[in-house]
Amino acid sequence: MFQEISQSSIPAFFGKRRPAPLRTCRLDTETRQVVLHVVGTFLKANLYRSAPPSSKFFSVKCTSTVQYSISPSPQETSHLAPIPLSGNSVLLISMSRASQYENDSKLSVQYYGQNKDLLGKAVLHLTAVEISLDVDADRDGIVEKNNPNKGSWKWGPNGHGAILLVNCDSERTYGKKPDAEQDYISKVSDLKDMSAMVLRTRGPAKLPEGYKLTMHISQGDAESVRVFRSRSSDVVNNTMSKLYNYFVKDYPLVLSSEVLSQEVPYLGGVAEMRFYVEGLRFPDKDFDGLISINLSLLEPICTGLPETPIFTDKVVFRVAPWIMTPNTLQPVEVFVCSTRDNYQFLKGMRNLVAKSGYKLKICHESVNRGDRWMQDELEFGYIDSPHHRFPVVLDSPRDGDLRDFPYDELLGPDFGYVTRVAHKKDVSSLDSFGNLEVSPPVSVNGKNYPMGRIIIGVAFPTATKGRNMTKVVQDFLWAQKVQEPIALFSDWLLVGHVDEFMTFVPAPDRKHFRLLLASPDAGYKLFRGLKNYGHGEARLFEGLKDEKPRTVDDILDDDHLQAENNYVQSCIDWNRDVLKRELGLDDEDIIDLPILFKLVEDEDTGEYRAVAYYPDMVNMIVLGKNLGIPKPFGPKVNGRCALEAEMCSLMEGLGLSCTFIDDFASYHKLLGEVHCGSNVLREPFNFKWWNLEM
């Protein structure tokens, strides 16, 4: 049954937060048109183009389920009177709710001649459906219906956009590999590492003949994402879904690098179809982390010709970045290696970790094969989303004898793995992760870094040659965005790691941390004070096997050593200025530690570079308020090491407890210290990375 509808009775559709999609619809006075309409969109029909020759007027009738408006708005005296037809007369058609049956709504346009005689009639048979491809665009862990911001991504606490985890853990414990490397779901537990996406539809039991739904991604995005479908959610509130979830065959692959487009079922009635979106790779130089997934409704033209998309819904995800954890975050587990010669070191570490109340994981020699440098092989971080998070280890390209440990021992359920492969010729000592640190949260010139800033060491900016962290690792770190890196000058060191001259410790005041810097000047100041108080004969290295003791006087009288330390101090001061500028620090935020260096010849280049003269106390492990510090074997005054006493005095003012660990023979002599030989898995930030203002 048709009824006349006046212009004033048309609901206002253009007040929505996002523009309603508009598509052109043909009118035909010779053949009835069957049209599938998507609720929330508009059909636009050019009235003049479809009018019979000599048409001067038109009128519109429709069923009550259809709304329309006419442009330009007619100056009618009665809503029953024919409307003058002009060359730009346009009809906008919409339906506000889904149809119960196919073709249950109609709209007709009658065309009249000069004398109001009927010349022709165009009829549209309309079926309305609701289609919404939905994601967790407001980041609350719930896939809401048709969020107006689901098709874009915005940073910040008032931002929007869905988040995707890289599925880089392994549900398998035997023959394991990262889950992202297999194009099927081996265990239903793997679904929690993916982001939910829901296709919601409402309409008749089936679509008109030839219409279909298809999901598709671009070739560029296909390398970064996979989509699986859950058959068990094909019926809303299906009581059997829990049972079906035990069968992985109920999660067929929909989209991948091999399948860019695939038809998905239209279920009829009120229905939801659940999909699981899997991230395959982290942001990097060639990937900004944004991924779009599209759902299109296709309209048939005729047999043998391709269908035409008449409606597309789009959702956007951002892949979660890999995030490092600074010393100020709570420890979870400490990792060290056991070797045939590091008994004293292990004894000290066991006592420290037990006192601190954390777990200790010892990598035995059958796994480490004599490689003791746990810090250099890997860096702990994590990934986070509103629905799930887990730790992820970044494996260094150094590939020493510990190279299998991150993959074989750490990769597992809810423990991810990522690495960057570099050409062997490009890898140097600066690619070990003692050369990769991160600051606590800072604010710099009004810009907040609530997750701190990554710190790496490189060659001096003006150097024509020198060692650098390999480009693939630097590109990866920069691409994560949330912890904007700072490059320091570390190539002056023989090993070349930033942890040889700096670290961070928690503090109760100011910025809630202090930057600790190695300082030859502080070392000489301490030794001169000892001499002035009559302790010039006090000896360093006393009692150490195969180590010749040296007195305070010996050190102060060594002009060559003084010159070398003047050079080292200038290098550290250059970095000090960079850190103050890039982290927004004042001198009160920095503590200088009394540490001396010496220059030795680099066998590979013949150049002279610095190593610590005695155990490098800045190269420590931070476990809450407990510090594990290399035992310096400094000059003793009244039975106590003067270097240890100074260190305790500086740290205890911050409420920190110092434990000195003997690493002299097993680490210091091999050009490393406590931090180099250990690693700490820490709790993640409370701050959510997607709330960062960019």
CSV table of C-alpha atoms in Angstrom, one decimal, residues 88-408:
chain,number,residue,atom,x,y,z
A,88,ASN,CA,18.8,19.2,-11.3
A,89,SER,CA,15.9,17.5,-9.5
A,90,VAL,CA,17.3,14.9,-7.1
A,91,LEU,CA,15.5,12.4,-4.8
A,92,LEU,CA,17.2,11.2,-1.6
A,93,ILE,CA,15.9,7.9,-0.3
A,94,SER,CA,16.5,6.2,3.0
A,95,MET,CA,15.1,3.6,5.3
A,96,SER,CA,15.4,3.7,9.1
A,97,ARG,CA,15.1,0.1,10.0
A,98,ALA,CA,15.8,-3.3,8.5
A,99,SER,CA,13.3,-5.2,6.5
A,100,GLN,CA,11.6,-8.4,7.7
A,101,TYR,CA,11.1,-9.8,4.2
A,102,GLU,CA,12.6,-9.2,0.8
A,103,ASN,CA,11.1,-6.4,-1.2
A,104,ASP,CA,8.7,-5.4,1.6
A,105,SER,CA,9.0,-1.7,0.8
A,106,LYS,CA,8.3,0.3,-2.3
A,107,LEU,CA,8.8,3.8,-3.7
A,108,SER,CA,7.4,5.0,-7.0
A,109,VAL,CA,7.9,8.2,-9.1
A,110,GLN,CA,5.2,9.3,-11.5
A,111,TYR,CA,6.1,11.6,-14.4
A,112,TYR,CA,3.6,14.0,-16.0
A,113,GLY,CA,3.4,16.1,-19.1
A,114,GLN,CA,2.6,19.8,-19.5
A,115,ASN,CA,-1.1,19.1,-18.9
A,116,LYS,CA,-0.4,16.8,-15.9
A,117,ASP,CA,-1.1,13.7,-18.0
A,118,LEU,CA,0.8,10.6,-16.7
A,119,LEU,CA,3.7,9.7,-19.0
A,120,GLY,CA,5.5,7.0,-17.0
A,121,LYS,CA,6.1,5.4,-13.6
A,122,ALA,CA,9.3,4.2,-12.1
A,123,VAL,CA,9.1,1.7,-9.2
A,124,LEU,CA,11.7,0.7,-6.7
A,125,HIS,CA,11.3,-2.5,-4.7
A,126,LEU,CA,13.4,-2.0,-1.6
A,127,THR,CA,14.9,-4.3,1.0
A,128,ALA,CA,16.7,-2.8,3.9
A,129,VAL,CA,19.5,-4.4,5.9
A,130,GLU,CA,21.7,-3.3,8.7
A,131,ILE,CA,25.4,-4.0,8.3
A,132,SER,CA,28.1,-3.1,10.7
A,133,LEU,CA,31.7,-4.3,10.9
A,134,ASP,CA,32.7,-3.5,14.5
A,135,VAL,CA,35.8,-3.3,16.6
A,136,ASP,CA,36.8,-2.0,20.0
A,137,ALA,CA,37.3,1.5,18.8
A,138,ASP,CA,36.9,3.1,22.2
A,139,ARG,CA,39.5,0.8,23.8
A,140,ASP,CA,37.4,-0.5,26.7
A,141,GLY,CA,37.7,-4.2,25.8
A,142,ILE,CA,34.2,-4.4,24.4
A,143,VAL,CA,33.3,-4.5,20.7
A,144,GLU,CA,30.7,-1.8,20.6
A,145,LYS,CA,28.2,-1.4,17.7
A,146,ASN,CA,28.9,0.9,14.9
A,147,ASN,CA,31.3,3.3,16.7
A,148,PRO,CA,31.5,6.4,14.4
A,149,ASN,CA,35.3,6.4,14.8
A,150,LYS,CA,36.0,2.8,14.0
A,151,GLY,CA,37.4,3.7,10.6
A,152,SER,CA,40.3,5.9,11.8
A,153,TRP,CA,42.9,6.0,14.6
A,154,LYS,CA,43.8,8.8,17.0
A,155,TRP,CA,46.3,9.0,19.8
A,156,GLY,CA,45.6,10.4,23.2
A,157,PRO,CA,43.2,9.9,26.2
A,158,ASN,CA,40.4,11.2,24.0
A,159,GLY,CA,41.5,9.2,21.0
A,160,HIS,CA,40.0,6.3,19.3
A,161,GLY,CA,40.8,3.3,17.2
A,162,ALA,CA,41.2,-0.4,17.7
A,163,ILE,CA,44.5,-2.1,18.8
A,164,LEU,CA,46.1,-5.2,17.5
A,165,LEU,CA,48.8,-7.4,19.1
A,166,VAL,CA,51.5,-9.1,17.1
A,167,ASN,CA,50.9,-12.8,17.8
A,168,CYS,CA,54.5,-13.4,18.6
A,169,ASP,CA,54.2,-15.9,21.5
A,170,SER,CA,53.8,-19.7,21.0
A,171,GLU,CA,51.0,-21.8,22.3
A,172,ARG,CA,53.1,-24.8,21.5
A,173,THR,CA,55.9,-26.0,23.9
A,174,TYR,CA,57.4,-28.6,21.6
A,175,GLY,CA,58.5,-27.9,18.1
A,176,LYS,CA,57.5,-24.4,18.9
A,177,LYS,CA,57.6,-21.3,16.7
A,178,PRO,CA,55.8,-17.9,17.0
A,179,ASP,CA,52.1,-18.4,16.4
A,180,ALA,CA,52.2,-15.7,13.7
A,181,GLU,CA,54.3,-18.1,11.6
A,182,GLN,CA,51.4,-20.5,11.1
A,183,ASP,CA,48.3,-19.7,9.2
A,184,TYR,CA,46.0,-21.8,11.4
A,185,ILE,CA,44.8,-21.8,15.0
A,186,SER,CA,46.5,-24.7,16.8
A,187,LYS,CA,44.9,-24.0,20.2
A,188,VAL,CA,41.8,-22.0,21.1
A,189,SER,CA,43.9,-20.3,23.8
A,190,ASP,CA,45.6,-18.5,20.9
A,191,LEU,CA,42.5,-16.4,20.3
A,192,LYS,CA,43.2,-14.2,23.3
A,193,ASP,CA,46.3,-12.9,21.5
A,194,MET,CA,44.1,-11.6,18.7
A,195,SER,CA,41.6,-8.7,18.5
A,196,ALA,CA,37.9,-9.4,18.2
A,197,MET,CA,36.0,-8.0,15.2
A,198,VAL,CA,32.2,-8.6,14.9
A,199,LEU,CA,30.0,-8.4,11.8
A,200,ARG,CA,26.5,-7.5,12.9
A,201,THR,CA,23.6,-7.8,10.5
A,202,ARG,CA,19.8,-7.4,10.7
A,203,GLY,CA,17.4,-8.1,7.9
A,204,PRO,CA,15.4,-10.7,6.0
A,205,ALA,CA,16.2,-14.4,6.1
A,206,LYS,CA,18.3,-14.1,3.0
A,207,LEU,CA,19.6,-11.3,0.7
A,208,PRO,CA,18.0,-10.8,-2.7
A,209,GLU,CA,19.3,-13.0,-5.4
A,210,GLY,CA,23.0,-12.3,-6.4
A,211,TYR,CA,23.8,-10.0,-3.5
A,212,LYS,CA,26.7,-11.0,-1.2
A,213,LEU,CA,29.1,-9.8,1.5
A,214,THR,CA,32.8,-9.9,1.0
A,215,MET,CA,35.7,-9.0,3.4
A,216,HIS,CA,38.9,-7.7,1.9
A,217,ILE,CA,42.3,-6.1,2.7
A,218,SER,CA,44.9,-4.4,0.6
A,219,GLN,CA,48.0,-6.1,-0.7
A,220,GLY,CA,50.1,-3.8,1.4
A,221,ASP,CA,48.3,-4.7,4.6
A,222,ALA,CA,48.2,-8.4,3.8
A,223,GLU,CA,51.8,-8.9,5.0
A,224,SER,CA,50.8,-7.6,8.5
A,225,VAL,CA,47.5,-9.2,9.3
A,226,ARG,CA,45.4,-12.4,9.2
A,227,VAL,CA,41.7,-12.8,9.9
A,228,PHE,CA,40.0,-15.9,11.2
A,229,ARG,CA,36.3,-16.5,11.5
A,230,SER,CA,34.5,-18.3,14.3
A,231,ARG,CA,31.8,-20.6,13.1
A,232,SER,CA,30.5,-21.1,16.6
A,233,SER,CA,29.3,-17.5,16.7
A,234,ASP,CA,27.2,-17.8,13.5
A,235,VAL,CA,24.0,-17.8,15.7
A,236,VAL,CA,23.5,-15.2,18.4
A,237,ASN,CA,23.6,-16.7,21.9
A,238,ASN,CA,24.3,-20.1,20.5
A,239,THR,CA,24.2,-22.4,23.6
A,240,MET,CA,26.6,-24.8,21.9
A,241,SER,CA,29.3,-22.2,21.3
A,242,LYS,CA,31.3,-23.1,24.3
A,243,LEU,CA,31.4,-26.7,23.1
A,244,TYR,CA,32.4,-25.7,19.6
A,245,ASN,CA,35.2,-23.5,20.9
A,246,TYR,CA,37.2,-26.7,21.8
A,247,PHE,CA,37.5,-27.5,18.1
A,248,VAL,CA,40.1,-25.4,16.3
A,249,LYS,CA,38.6,-26.4,12.9
A,250,ASP,CA,35.8,-24.0,13.8
A,251,TYR,CA,38.1,-21.1,13.1
A,252,PRO,CA,38.7,-21.0,9.3
A,253,LEU,CA,41.1,-18.6,7.8
A,254,VAL,CA,39.4,-15.7,6.0
A,255,LEU,CA,42.1,-13.2,4.9
A,256,SER,CA,45.8,-13.6,4.6
A,257,SER,CA,48.7,-12.6,2.2
A,258,GLU,CA,47.4,-15.3,-0.2
A,259,VAL,CA,43.7,-14.5,0.2
A,260,LEU,CA,43.0,-10.7,-0.1
A,261,SER,CA,39.2,-11.1,-0.5
A,262,GLN,CA,36.7,-13.7,0.6
A,263,GLU,CA,32.9,-13.9,0.7
A,264,VAL,CA,31.4,-14.2,4.2
A,265,PRO,CA,28.0,-15.6,5.0
A,266,TYR,CA,24.9,-13.5,5.5
A,267,LEU,CA,23.1,-15.2,8.3
A,268,GLY,CA,19.7,-13.6,8.2
A,269,GLY,CA,17.5,-12.1,11.0
A,270,VAL,CA,19.4,-10.6,13.8
A,271,ALA,CA,22.9,-12.1,13.7
A,272,GLU,CA,26.5,-11.6,14.8
A,273,MET,CA,29.6,-13.2,13.3
A,274,ARG,CA,32.8,-13.1,15.3
A,275,PHE,CA,36.2,-12.7,13.7
A,276,TYR,CA,39.7,-12.8,15.2
A,277,VAL,CA,42.3,-10.4,13.8
A,278,GLU,CA,46.0,-11.5,14.2
A,279,GLY,CA,48.9,-9.1,13.9
A,280,LEU,CA,51.9,-10.5,12.1
A,281,ARG,CA,54.6,-7.8,12.4
A,282,PHE,CA,55.6,-4.9,14.5
A,283,PRO,CA,55.8,-1.3,13.2
A,284,ASP,CA,59.0,-0.7,11.3
A,285,LYS,CA,60.6,1.6,8.8
A,286,ASP,CA,58.4,0.3,6.0
A,287,PHE,CA,55.2,-0.2,8.1
A,288,ASP,CA,53.5,2.5,10.1
A,289,GLY,CA,51.5,0.0,12.2
A,290,LEU,CA,48.1,1.0,10.7
A,291,ILE,CA,45.9,-1.7,9.1
A,292,SER,CA,42.5,-1.4,7.4
A,293,ILE,CA,39.9,-4.2,7.0
A,294,ASN,CA,36.9,-3.7,4.8
A,295,LEU,CA,33.5,-5.3,4.4
A,296,SER,CA,31.6,-4.7,1.2
A,297,LEU,CA,28.1,-5.5,0.0
A,298,LEU,CA,28.2,-6.5,-3.7
A,299,GLU,CA,25.4,-6.0,-6.1
A,300,PRO,CA,24.9,-8.2,-9.2
A,301,ILE,CA,24.7,-6.6,-12.6
A,302,CYS,CA,24.0,-9.6,-14.8
A,303,THR,CA,25.4,-13.1,-15.4
A,304,GLY,CA,29.0,-13.1,-16.5
A,305,LEU,CA,29.8,-9.6,-15.2
A,306,PRO,CA,31.5,-8.8,-11.9
A,307,GLU,CA,29.5,-7.6,-9.0
A,308,THR,CA,29.6,-3.9,-8.0
A,309,PRO,CA,30.3,-2.8,-4.4
A,310,ILE,CA,27.4,-0.7,-3.2
A,311,PHE,CA,28.4,-0.3,0.4
A,312,THR,CA,31.7,-0.6,2.3
A,313,ASP,CA,32.3,-0.5,6.0
A,314,LYS,CA,35.9,0.0,7.2
A,315,VAL,CA,37.7,-0.6,10.5
A,316,VAL,CA,41.2,0.5,11.4
A,317,PHE,CA,43.7,-1.1,13.8
A,318,ARG,CA,47.1,0.0,15.0
A,319,VAL,CA,49.6,-2.6,15.9
A,320,ALA,CA,50.8,-2.3,19.5
A,321,PRO,CA,54.4,-1.2,19.8
A,322,TRP,CA,57.1,-3.1,21.6
A,323,ILE,CA,57.8,-1.3,24.9
A,324,MET,CA,60.9,-1.4,27.1
A,325,THR,CA,60.8,-1.2,30.9
A,326,PRO,CA,63.1,1.1,32.9
A,327,ASN,CA,64.9,0.3,36.2
A,328,THR,CA,62.1,2.1,38.1
A,329,LEU,CA,59.5,-0.5,37.3
A,330,GLN,CA,58.9,-3.5,39.7
A,331,PRO,CA,61.1,-6.6,38.9
A,332,VAL,CA,59.4,-9.9,38.2
A,333,GLU,CA,62.4,-12.3,37.5
A,334,VAL,CA,66.1,-12.0,37.3
A,335,PHE,CA,68.1,-13.9,34.7
A,336,VAL,CA,71.8,-14.9,34.9
A,337,CYS,CA,74.2,-17.5,33.4
A,338,SER,CA,76.1,-20.2,35.3
A,339,THR,CA,79.6,-20.8,34.0
A,340,ARG,CA,82.5,-22.8,35.4
A,341,ASP,CA,84.2,-19.7,36.7
A,342,ASN,CA,81.5,-17.4,38.0
A,343,TYR,CA,80.7,-19.1,41.4
A,344,GLN,CA,81.4,-15.9,43.4
A,345,PHE,CA,79.2,-13.8,41.1
A,346,LEU,CA,76.3,-16.3,41.3
A,347,LYS,CA,76.6,-16.5,45.0
A,348,GLY,CA,76.3,-12.7,45.3
A,349,MET,CA,73.4,-12.6,42.8
A,350,ARG,CA,71.5,-15.4,44.6
A,351,ASN,CA,71.8,-13.6,47.9
A,352,LEU,CA,70.7,-10.3,46.4
A,353,VAL,CA,67.7,-11.7,44.6
A,354,ALA,CA,66.6,-13.7,47.6
A,355,LYS,CA,66.8,-10.6,49.8
A,356,SER,CA,64.8,-8.6,47.3
A,357,GLY,CA,62.1,-11.3,47.1
A,358,TYR,CA,62.1,-12.0,43.4
A,359,LYS,CA,62.6,-15.1,41.2
A,360,LEU,CA,66.0,-16.1,39.9
A,361,LYS,CA,66.3,-17.9,36.6
A,362,ILE,CA,69.8,-19.5,36.0
A,363,CYS,CA,70.8,-20.4,32.4
A,364,HIS,CA,73.2,-23.3,32.7
A,365,GLU,CA,76.2,-23.9,30.7
A,366,SER,CA,74.5,-26.6,28.6
A,367,VAL,CA,72.4,-23.8,27.2
A,368,ASN,CA,74.7,-20.8,27.3
A,369,ARG,CA,77.8,-22.7,26.1
A,370,GLY,CA,80.1,-20.4,28.1
A,371,ASP,CA,78.4,-17.1,27.0
A,372,ARG,CA,77.8,-15.3,30.2
A,373,TRP,CA,76.5,-11.9,28.8
A,374,MET,CA,72.8,-12.2,29.5
A,375,GLN,CA,72.3,-8.4,29.1
A,376,ASP,CA,73.9,-8.3,25.7
A,377,GLU,CA,71.9,-11.1,24.1
A,378,LEU,CA,68.4,-9.8,24.8
A,379,GLU,CA,66.2,-7.0,26.0
A,380,PHE,CA,62.9,-7.6,27.8
A,381,GLY,CA,59.8,-5.6,26.9
A,382,TYR,CA,56.1,-6.2,26.4
A,383,ILE,CA,53.1,-5.5,24.2
A,384,ASP,CA,49.7,-4.3,25.5
A,385,SER,CA,46.1,-3.9,24.4
A,386,PRO,CA,42.8,-3.3,26.2
A,387,HIS,CA,42.1,-7.1,26.1
A,388,HIS,CA,45.5,-8.7,26.7
A,389,ARG,CA,49.2,-8.0,27.2
A,390,PHE,CA,52.3,-10.2,27.6
A,391,PRO,CA,56.1,-9.8,27.8
A,392,VAL,CA,58.1,-10.0,24.6
A,393,VAL,CA,61.9,-10.5,24.4
A,394,LEU,CA,63.8,-8.6,21.7
A,395,ASP,CA,66.7,-10.9,20.6
A,396,SER,CA,69.9,-9.0,19.7
A,397,PRO,CA,71.6,-9.6,16.3
A,398,ARG,CA,74.9,-10.2,18.2
A,399,ASP,CA,74.2,-14.0,18.0
A,400,GLY,CA,76.7,-15.2,20.6
A,401,ASP,CA,76.6,-18.6,22.1
A,402,LEU,CA,73.5,-17.5,24.1
A,403,ARG,CA,71.7,-17.0,20.8
A,404,ASP,CA,69.3,-19.9,21.3
A,405,PHE,CA,68.2,-18.9,24.8
A,406,PRO,CA,65.6,-16.2,24.0
A,407,TYR,CA,63.9,-18.5,21.5
A,408,ASP,CA,64.3,-21.9,23.1
